[in-house]
Amino acid sequence: MNKMEVKAPATGRLHESTPHDSAAKQVAGRAEYVDDITEPEGTLHAYLGLSTKAHAEIASLDLDAVRAAPGVVGVLTAGDVPGENDISSVHKHDEPVFAETLVKYWGQPIFCVVGETRDAARRAAKLARIEYRDLPHVTDVAASLKDGGKLVTEPLKLERGDVEAGLARSKHRAKGTVTIGGQEHFYLESQIAFAIPGEDDEIFLHMSTQHPTEIQVMVAQVLGVPHAAITVNMRRMGGGFGGKETQGNLFAVVAALAATKFRRPVKIRPDRDDDFQITGKRHDFVVSYDVGYDDDGKIEAVAASFAARAGFSADLSGPVTDRALFHCDNAYYYPHVRVNSLPLFTNTVSNTAFRGFGGPQGIMACERWIEQIAYALGKDPLEVRKANFYGTDDRNVTPYHQTVEDNIIHRVVEELEQSSDYQKRRATVLEFNRTHAVLKKGIALSPVKFGISFTATWHNQAGALVHVYRDGSIHLSHGGTEMGQGLHIKVAQVVAEAFGVPVASVKINATNTGKVPNTSATAASSGTDLNGMAALDAANQIKARMEAHAARIYEVEPSDVHWEFGGIRAGQQFVPFMQLAESCWMNRVQLSAAGFYATPKIHWNRASGTGRPFYYYAYGASCSEVTIDTLTGEYQIDRADVVEDVGRSLNPAIDIGQVEGGFIQGVGWLTTEELWWDAKGQLRTHAPSTYKIPLASDVPREFNVWLADWSVNKEPAIGRSKAVGEPPLCLAYSVVEALSMAVASVADYKVHPNLDMPVTPERVLLGVERLKREKAA
Ligand code: MTE
Ligand code: HPA
Ligand code: MOS
């Protein structure tokens, strides 16, 4: 049971638990997704033809049989692109819509078929006759490093202090490598795009995207038309998780190209298997490290190299690997540190944003060397953690030279240690392992500190459009997108609170590039921080005009006008909100405003590796207990206690949902979700039959989730809240470390198991066997 009681029904006031605006519609099947939109007469359907080689020249492309297939209207190849054959999100010109002469990964789109029905297009796509001349391919980090380590983008280096001297004077060293797996987003709604041609060069797109503006820009670029010709509309996604920050580009431009060519509406929706093989995933990493520390486990110096599988193009691999470095410290102070990234080219899908955006991988590596130090010293890893926590007044500078000003990790961890009864349970686990031969237990408590803001400073801006109508109802549009995370209800609460009206008075509208232009992706967990503030700015502009109007007509001083719930008090008069709106209209007072926000204080110089990339940090901690079967490697999570710092929560029910979902998604990443490419470079785990996301039955037997309700954001972020979307995913490390402890028990905790992530049952079993052998030797 959750420690924080979530009370319903709610008034929608700010800081109160309020149901997600789509919740009732979703359970009733009335929430509209792109594939539910009524198709206009004459709608066509596109399907992609994919490469069946990881790296090859296209020797010949024969699409005659495709064109001749029943129901086919036409095909499109690179030659049909009127603008640029490029959808590279960071403008590196390394990602074509359709491959021209070279294919660089298995599953790369080469052409598309347009048919009267989706089934016709899909069947016809299989009839292509393509001849290839094979080229050598590299598909993983190890192969890439062996091959010279070609990069897709500029690497980053962070440095502070004197690492060589720090390592040299350290009494002990922890050296090693840790492997951290990738992850498929597995959004319930796969990628989809629906393009409707309009007058002249206009295209209107219904999309499932976290980044409507990027879709607009890419479609304009590929069609060779101005941005203003393209309108992107986005009501809700059936999950994005970072997988729809850039990965919708391809589908949008294909639909738009076909719509332009055939002058008919065109929809494209890949099968799950194709979505898996075409679109990028979380980056897997191999991190090698050398850490110097003393007898207490206190770290003196860290040198580490973060190699990541970027795939065939840069996409977001630069900022993702940057964020991994920004989190290589997690919650710990390093007196001397030097870390570098290696975003490696591979002949695989182009890896992309995924909840945490490289941050989780940085944290996993860091927690791994903490764990290794603890095993070497025979200590509880929690003790080593505490010895290294950032200080509040000193020992508080990060590897990127930002001072941590809001450190609350000590209190977060102390409270969890108490409430989870960690020390007593650890003793019980140790005792259990002494007395049980087959089943073994493990327990671990791990912290998280997560930096909030886009590291590319210019992304930290947002816009909103608010209208008040004469009946007092309110139209809200902002640049953020809804993917299930509850952004819309939180921003609606902000606006409702500002005007003193029930949240039901605020109509949440689809995100639309025609209403709010030049937006950033809804990402980096900053959706509410940015769009909440922009919407508040719009509301405040309208309020100021309404206030001045009230002072005028009731002939009171502006200082005698006060907002109350339900309306305005002007001197002795109380005017209901609706009446005030009508009166403003009659008196020609503008009731509409565009709001804007740009995060203050942040700056970042990538060349020097210094600055303040983050506005603030979100903290959290988790304690997990597991049981493994040493004969089969199977395991279960017996209990998990999770506490997350969301500042002053705008909506505790939504935030708890984010913490629960984030934690479980992290558990899936680190335990059962394994991506596997064969020797030919084909991804063979491309369906739920081979790729295992957590089931309801994988939720910990006892799962306690709560918010640090005493926390208040030190910075004046919206309502003094903090971002919640990504940080809790990183809390899943405690499950990995608990599994590690259970495995280590078979060799009396003397050998650090250093299990590769994901820690699948197979790896647990192999770990147990390996440790038993080492103990015997
Ligand atoms: N929660 C749900 N239900 N579905 C999602 O797709 N995406 C996550 C997180 N929580 C996601 C989610 C990711 S990757 C991010 S960056 C944030 O939500 C984005 O939304 P926010 O900035 O509004 O928190
Ligand atoms: N986080 C998430 N998404 C992003 C970022 C980031 O820092 N930068 C660009 N896209
Ligand atoms: Mo989230 S990975 O920043 O979309």
Tab-separated table of C-alpha atoms and ligand atoms in Angstrom, residues 20 185 187 210 237-245 282 353-357 454 480-488 490 521-531 657-658 661-662 665 723-727 729, ligand 1:
chain	number	residue	atom	x	y	z
A	20	HIS	CA	-5.411	12.349	-15.030
A	185	HIS	CA	10.788	1.736	-25.458
A	187	TYR	CA	5.343	2.268	-25.968
A	210	GLN	CA	7.056	14.261	-28.133
A	237	MET	CA	0.635	9.490	-27.182
A	238	GLY	CA	0.199	5.952	-25.959
A	239	GLY	CA	3.616	6.351	-24.326
A	240	GLY	CA	6.779	7.924	-25.632
A	241	PHE	CA	9.521	7.366	-23.036
A	242	GLY	CA	11.991	9.268	-25.243
A	243	GLY	CA	11.263	7.022	-28.227
A	244	LYS	CA	9.153	9.743	-29.800
A	245	GLU	CA	11.565	12.638	-29.348
A	282	ARG	CA	18.373	3.224	-25.159
A	353	ALA	CA	16.496	9.254	-26.005
A	354	PHE	CA	15.089	6.879	-23.403
A	355	ARG	CA	13.818	7.931	-19.965
A	356	GLY	CA	16.859	9.334	-18.202
A	357	PHE	CA	18.678	10.092	-21.452
A	454	PHE	CA	18.086	20.211	-20.989
A	480	GLY	CA	4.220	20.313	-24.108
A	481	THR	CA	2.889	16.935	-25.179
A	482	GLU	CA	0.933	14.368	-23.206
A	483	MET	CA	2.334	10.828	-23.210
A	484	GLY	CA	0.619	9.562	-20.076
A	485	GLN	CA	2.856	11.411	-17.624
A	486	GLY	CA	0.131	13.832	-16.537
A	487	LEU	CA	1.625	17.027	-17.921
A	488	HIS	CA	-1.711	18.355	-19.132
A	490	LYS	CA	-0.714	19.647	-13.968
A	521	ALA	CA	10.639	18.392	-27.127
A	522	THR	CA	8.652	17.354	-24.102
A	523	ALA	CA	11.663	15.714	-22.538
A	524	ALA	CA	14.340	15.998	-19.880
A	525	SER	CA	11.466	15.738	-17.355
A	526	SER	CA	11.024	19.487	-17.801
A	527	GLY	CA	7.565	19.516	-19.357
A	528	THR	CA	5.764	20.861	-16.310
A	529	ASP	CA	8.590	23.175	-15.233
A	530	LEU	CA	8.685	24.862	-18.619
A	531	ASN	CA	5.105	24.771	-19.880
A	657	GLY	CA	2.283	7.043	-10.588
A	658	GLN	CA	5.425	8.406	-12.227
A	661	GLY	CA	6.141	3.433	-13.355
A	662	GLY	CA	9.677	4.787	-13.569
A	665	GLN	CA	10.522	0.430	-16.099
A	723	ALA	CA	10.504	17.277	-12.128
A	724	VAL	CA	9.549	13.611	-11.656
A	725	GLY	CA	9.452	11.866	-15.042
A	726	GLU	CA	12.888	10.310	-15.333
A	727	PRO	CA	14.782	10.259	-12.006
A	729	LEU	CA	13.957	4.982	-13.190
B	1	MTE	N1	5.225	8.552	-18.259
B	1	MTE	C1	4.348	7.935	-19.096
B	1	MTE	N2	3.203	7.441	-18.583
B	1	MTE	N3	4.622	7.789	-20.427
B	1	MTE	C2	5.792	8.258	-20.981
B	1	MTE	O1	6.002	8.128	-22.190
B	1	MTE	N4	7.936	9.426	-20.574
B	1	MTE	C3	8.967	9.744	-19.582
B	1	MTE	C4	8.357	10.425	-18.359
B	1	MTE	N5	7.219	9.698	-17.889
B	1	MTE	C5	6.738	8.914	-20.109
B	1	MTE	C6	6.388	9.055	-18.740
B	1	MTE	C7	10.029	10.604	-20.102
B	1	MTE	S1	11.277	9.913	-20.997
B	1	MTE	C8	10.068	11.950	-19.837
B	1	MTE	S2	11.356	12.920	-20.357
B	1	MTE	C9	8.981	12.630	-19.121
B	1	MTE	O2	7.943	11.740	-18.742
B	1	MTE	C10	8.420	13.720	-20.018
B	1	MTE	O3	7.342	14.367	-19.469
B	1	MTE	P1	7.477	15.565	-18.413
B	1	MTE	O4	8.618	16.424	-18.835
B	1	MTE	O5	6.172	16.223	-18.519
B	1	MTE	O6	7.725	14.900	-17.095
